[in-house]
Tab-separated table of C-alpha atoms in Angstrom:
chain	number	residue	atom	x	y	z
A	679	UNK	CA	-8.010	2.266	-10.913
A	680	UNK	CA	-4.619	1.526	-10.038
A	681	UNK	CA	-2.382	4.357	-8.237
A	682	UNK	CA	1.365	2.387	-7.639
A	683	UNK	CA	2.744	2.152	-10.952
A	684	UNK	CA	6.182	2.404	-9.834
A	685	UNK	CA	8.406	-0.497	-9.264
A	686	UNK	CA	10.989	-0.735	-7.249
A	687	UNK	CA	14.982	-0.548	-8.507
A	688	UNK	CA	15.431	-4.238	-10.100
A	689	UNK	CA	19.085	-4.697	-8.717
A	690	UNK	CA	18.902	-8.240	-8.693
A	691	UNK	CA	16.339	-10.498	-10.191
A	692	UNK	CA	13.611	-9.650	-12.099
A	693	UNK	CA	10.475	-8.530	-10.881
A	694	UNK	CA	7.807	-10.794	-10.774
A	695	UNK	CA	3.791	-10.308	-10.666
A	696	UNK	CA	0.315	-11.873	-10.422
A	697	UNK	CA	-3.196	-10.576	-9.794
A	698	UNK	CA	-5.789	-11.063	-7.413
A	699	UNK	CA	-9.623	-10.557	-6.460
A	700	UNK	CA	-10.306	-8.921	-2.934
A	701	UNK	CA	-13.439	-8.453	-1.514
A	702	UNK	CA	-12.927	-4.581	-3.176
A	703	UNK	CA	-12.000	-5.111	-6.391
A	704	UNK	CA	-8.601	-7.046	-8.426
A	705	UNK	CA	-4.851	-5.794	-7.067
A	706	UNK	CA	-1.470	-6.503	-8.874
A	707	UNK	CA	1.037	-7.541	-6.967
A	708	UNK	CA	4.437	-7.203	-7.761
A	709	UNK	CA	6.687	-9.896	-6.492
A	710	UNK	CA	10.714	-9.334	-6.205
A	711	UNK	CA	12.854	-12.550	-4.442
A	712	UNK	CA	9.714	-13.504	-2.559
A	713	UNK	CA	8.511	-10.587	-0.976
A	714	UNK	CA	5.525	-7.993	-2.174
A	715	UNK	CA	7.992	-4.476	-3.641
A	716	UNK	CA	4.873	-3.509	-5.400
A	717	UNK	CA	0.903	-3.012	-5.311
A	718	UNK	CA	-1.896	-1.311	-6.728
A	719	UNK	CA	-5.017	-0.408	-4.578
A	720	UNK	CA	-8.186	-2.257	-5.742
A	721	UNK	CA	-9.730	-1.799	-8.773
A	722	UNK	CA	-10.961	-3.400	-12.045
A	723	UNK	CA	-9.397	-6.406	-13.007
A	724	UNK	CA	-8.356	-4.480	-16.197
A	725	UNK	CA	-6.458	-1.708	-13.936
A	726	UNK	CA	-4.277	-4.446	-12.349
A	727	UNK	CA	-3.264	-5.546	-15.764
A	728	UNK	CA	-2.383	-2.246	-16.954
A	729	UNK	CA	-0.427	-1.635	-13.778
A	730	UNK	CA	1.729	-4.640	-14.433
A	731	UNK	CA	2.523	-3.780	-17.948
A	732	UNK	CA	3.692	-0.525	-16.702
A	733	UNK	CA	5.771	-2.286	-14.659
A	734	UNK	CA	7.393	-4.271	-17.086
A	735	UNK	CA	6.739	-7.498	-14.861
A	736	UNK	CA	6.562	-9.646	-18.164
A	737	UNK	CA	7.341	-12.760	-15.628
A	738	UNK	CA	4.403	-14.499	-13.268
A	739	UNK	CA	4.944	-15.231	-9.919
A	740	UNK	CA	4.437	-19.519	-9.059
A	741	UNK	CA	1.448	-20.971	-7.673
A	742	UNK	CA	3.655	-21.468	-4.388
A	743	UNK	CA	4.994	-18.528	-4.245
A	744	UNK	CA	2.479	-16.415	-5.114
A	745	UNK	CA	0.148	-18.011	-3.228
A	746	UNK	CA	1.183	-16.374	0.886
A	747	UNK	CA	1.228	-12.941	-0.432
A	748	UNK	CA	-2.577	-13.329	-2.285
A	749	UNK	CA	-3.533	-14.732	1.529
A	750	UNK	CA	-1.779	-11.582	2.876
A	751	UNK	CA	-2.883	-9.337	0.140
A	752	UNK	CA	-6.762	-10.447	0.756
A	753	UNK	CA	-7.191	-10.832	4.160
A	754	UNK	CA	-5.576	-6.839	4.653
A	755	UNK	CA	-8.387	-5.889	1.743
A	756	UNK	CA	-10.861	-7.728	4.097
A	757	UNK	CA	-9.501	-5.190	7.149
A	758	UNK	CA	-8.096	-8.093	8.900
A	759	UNK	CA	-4.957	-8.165	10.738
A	760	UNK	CA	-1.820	-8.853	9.016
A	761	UNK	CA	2.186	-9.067	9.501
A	762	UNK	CA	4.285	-7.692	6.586
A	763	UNK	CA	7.460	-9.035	8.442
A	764	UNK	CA	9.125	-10.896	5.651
A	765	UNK	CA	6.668	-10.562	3.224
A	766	UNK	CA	7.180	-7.063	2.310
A	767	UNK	CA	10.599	-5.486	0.134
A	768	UNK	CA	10.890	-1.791	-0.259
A	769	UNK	CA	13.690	-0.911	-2.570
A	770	UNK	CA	12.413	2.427	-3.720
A	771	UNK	CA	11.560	5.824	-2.337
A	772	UNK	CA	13.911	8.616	-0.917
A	773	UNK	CA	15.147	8.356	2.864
A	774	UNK	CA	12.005	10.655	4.338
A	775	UNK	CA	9.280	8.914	2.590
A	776	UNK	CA	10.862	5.894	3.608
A	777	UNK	CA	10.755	7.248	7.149
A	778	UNK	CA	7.162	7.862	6.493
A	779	UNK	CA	6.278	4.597	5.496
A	780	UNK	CA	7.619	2.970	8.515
A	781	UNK	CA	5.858	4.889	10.372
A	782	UNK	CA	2.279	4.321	8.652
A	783	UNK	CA	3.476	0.725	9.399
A	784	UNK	CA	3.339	1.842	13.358
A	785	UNK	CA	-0.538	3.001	13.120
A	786	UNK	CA	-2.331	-0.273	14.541
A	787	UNK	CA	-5.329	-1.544	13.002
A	788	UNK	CA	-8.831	0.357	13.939
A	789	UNK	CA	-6.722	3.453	14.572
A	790	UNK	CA	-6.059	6.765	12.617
A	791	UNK	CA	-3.760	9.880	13.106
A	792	UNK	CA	-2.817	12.565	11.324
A	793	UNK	CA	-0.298	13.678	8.641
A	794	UNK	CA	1.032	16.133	10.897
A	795	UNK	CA	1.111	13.566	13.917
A	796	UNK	CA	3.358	11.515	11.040
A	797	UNK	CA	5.491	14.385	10.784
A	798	UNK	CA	6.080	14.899	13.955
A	799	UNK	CA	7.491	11.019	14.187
A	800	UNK	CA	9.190	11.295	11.499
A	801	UNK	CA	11.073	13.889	13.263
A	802	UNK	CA	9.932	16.503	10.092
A	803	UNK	CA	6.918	18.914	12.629
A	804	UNK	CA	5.908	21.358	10.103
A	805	UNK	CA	6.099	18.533	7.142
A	806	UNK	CA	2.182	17.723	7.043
A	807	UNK	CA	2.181	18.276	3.181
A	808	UNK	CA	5.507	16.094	2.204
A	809	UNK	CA	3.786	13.592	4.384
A	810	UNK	CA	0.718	13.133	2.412
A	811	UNK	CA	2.909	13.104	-1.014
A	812	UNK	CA	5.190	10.809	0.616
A	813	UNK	CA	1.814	8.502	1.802
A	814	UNK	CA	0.833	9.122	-1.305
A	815	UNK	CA	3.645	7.744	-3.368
A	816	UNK	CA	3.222	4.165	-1.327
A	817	UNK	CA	4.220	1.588	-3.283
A	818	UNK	CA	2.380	-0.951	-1.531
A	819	UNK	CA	-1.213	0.390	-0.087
A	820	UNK	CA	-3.075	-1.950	2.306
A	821	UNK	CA	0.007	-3.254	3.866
A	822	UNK	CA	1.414	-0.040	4.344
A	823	UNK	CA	-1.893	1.478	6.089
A	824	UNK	CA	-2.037	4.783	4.711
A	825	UNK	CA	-5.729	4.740	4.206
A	826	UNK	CA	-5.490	5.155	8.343
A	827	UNK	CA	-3.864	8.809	8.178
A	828	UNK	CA	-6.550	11.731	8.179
A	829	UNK	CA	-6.615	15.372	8.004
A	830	UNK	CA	-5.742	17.482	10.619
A	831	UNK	CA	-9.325	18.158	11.608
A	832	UNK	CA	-10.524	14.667	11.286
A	833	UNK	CA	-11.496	14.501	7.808
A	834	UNK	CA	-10.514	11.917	5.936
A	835	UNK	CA	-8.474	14.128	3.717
A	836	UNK	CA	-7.592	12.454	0.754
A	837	UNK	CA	-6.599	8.944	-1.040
A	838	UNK	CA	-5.051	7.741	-4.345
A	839	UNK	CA	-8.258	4.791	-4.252
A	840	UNK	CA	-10.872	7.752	-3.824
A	841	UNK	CA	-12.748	8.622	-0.439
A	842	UNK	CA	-15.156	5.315	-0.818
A	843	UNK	CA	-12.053	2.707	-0.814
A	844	UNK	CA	-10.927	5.050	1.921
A	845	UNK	CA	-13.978	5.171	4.280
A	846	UNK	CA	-15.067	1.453	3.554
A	847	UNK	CA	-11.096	0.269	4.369
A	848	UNK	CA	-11.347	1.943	7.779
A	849	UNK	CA	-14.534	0.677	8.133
A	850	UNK	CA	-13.452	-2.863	7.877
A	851	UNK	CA	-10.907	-2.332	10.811
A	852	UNK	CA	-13.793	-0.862	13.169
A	853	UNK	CA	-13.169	2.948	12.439
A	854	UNK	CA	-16.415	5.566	11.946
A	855	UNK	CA	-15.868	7.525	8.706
């Protein structure tokens, strides 16, 4: 399963990649000047490769550099706290899921909300359904928590990784699903 085959605008240098295995299953990562522009939720190991051929990230990432954003990559997989200052570049998406992705970034760990509560912060009240295709066109799941935005009601509503990856990532950070 992989679910963020887009990559972002490659203005500058090309994008790089590498894999990794998580505690849920393999991720590609896609690498651009250091920072993460790209991820897939996890899956098979196979997934992750077909993700990065559909990327067209022909080039892999160094040890060294590489090597941070695994660390960063596993430990958020593992539901453990993590900083995407620095680490993360998004050079794709239009200006309101953009908006929307900032403010998934705003949901601490162990807590949920809503997609309306999004829209409402995002200044868009009314929006709940752009919001969910907005969270779910994230190009980099697990450090942009949208596995932490429910349903209105307090379902879990849906997610791109399926309602197990869903339930057992909120799980991880403390959360009953």
């Amino acid at each position: 399963m992989f679910y963020s085959s887009r990559i972002p605008n490659r203005r500058s240098a090309p994008v790089k990649h590498t894999l990794c295995e998580t505690n849920l299953g393999w991720v590609a990562i896609g690498i651009d000047r250091g920072a993460i522009c790209a991820a897939t939720l996890p899956g098979t190991k196979e997934a992750a490769r077909k993700a990065v051929l559909e990327w067209d990230a022909e080039e892999p990432a160094a040890p060294a550099e590489a090597r941070p954003l695994v660390d960063l990559i596993r430990r958020a997989a593992e539901g453990k706290p993590v900083s995407v200052n620095g680490h993360v570049r998004i050079t794709t998406g239009t200006p309101f899921q953009r908006a929307v992705w900032k403010a998934l970034l705003a949901i601490p760990r162990g807590a949920t909300v809503s997609y309306a509560d999004i829209a409402r912060r995002v200044g868009r009240p009314g929006a709940a359904r752009a919001v969910g295709q907005a969270v779910g066109s994230n190009p980099v799941p697990l450090l942009i928590p949208c596995h932490r935005v429910l349903a209105s009601g307090g379902g879990l509503g849906g997610f791109g990784g399926g309602l197990k990856m869903k339930r057992a990532l909120l799980r991880q950070e403390g959360v009953a699903a």
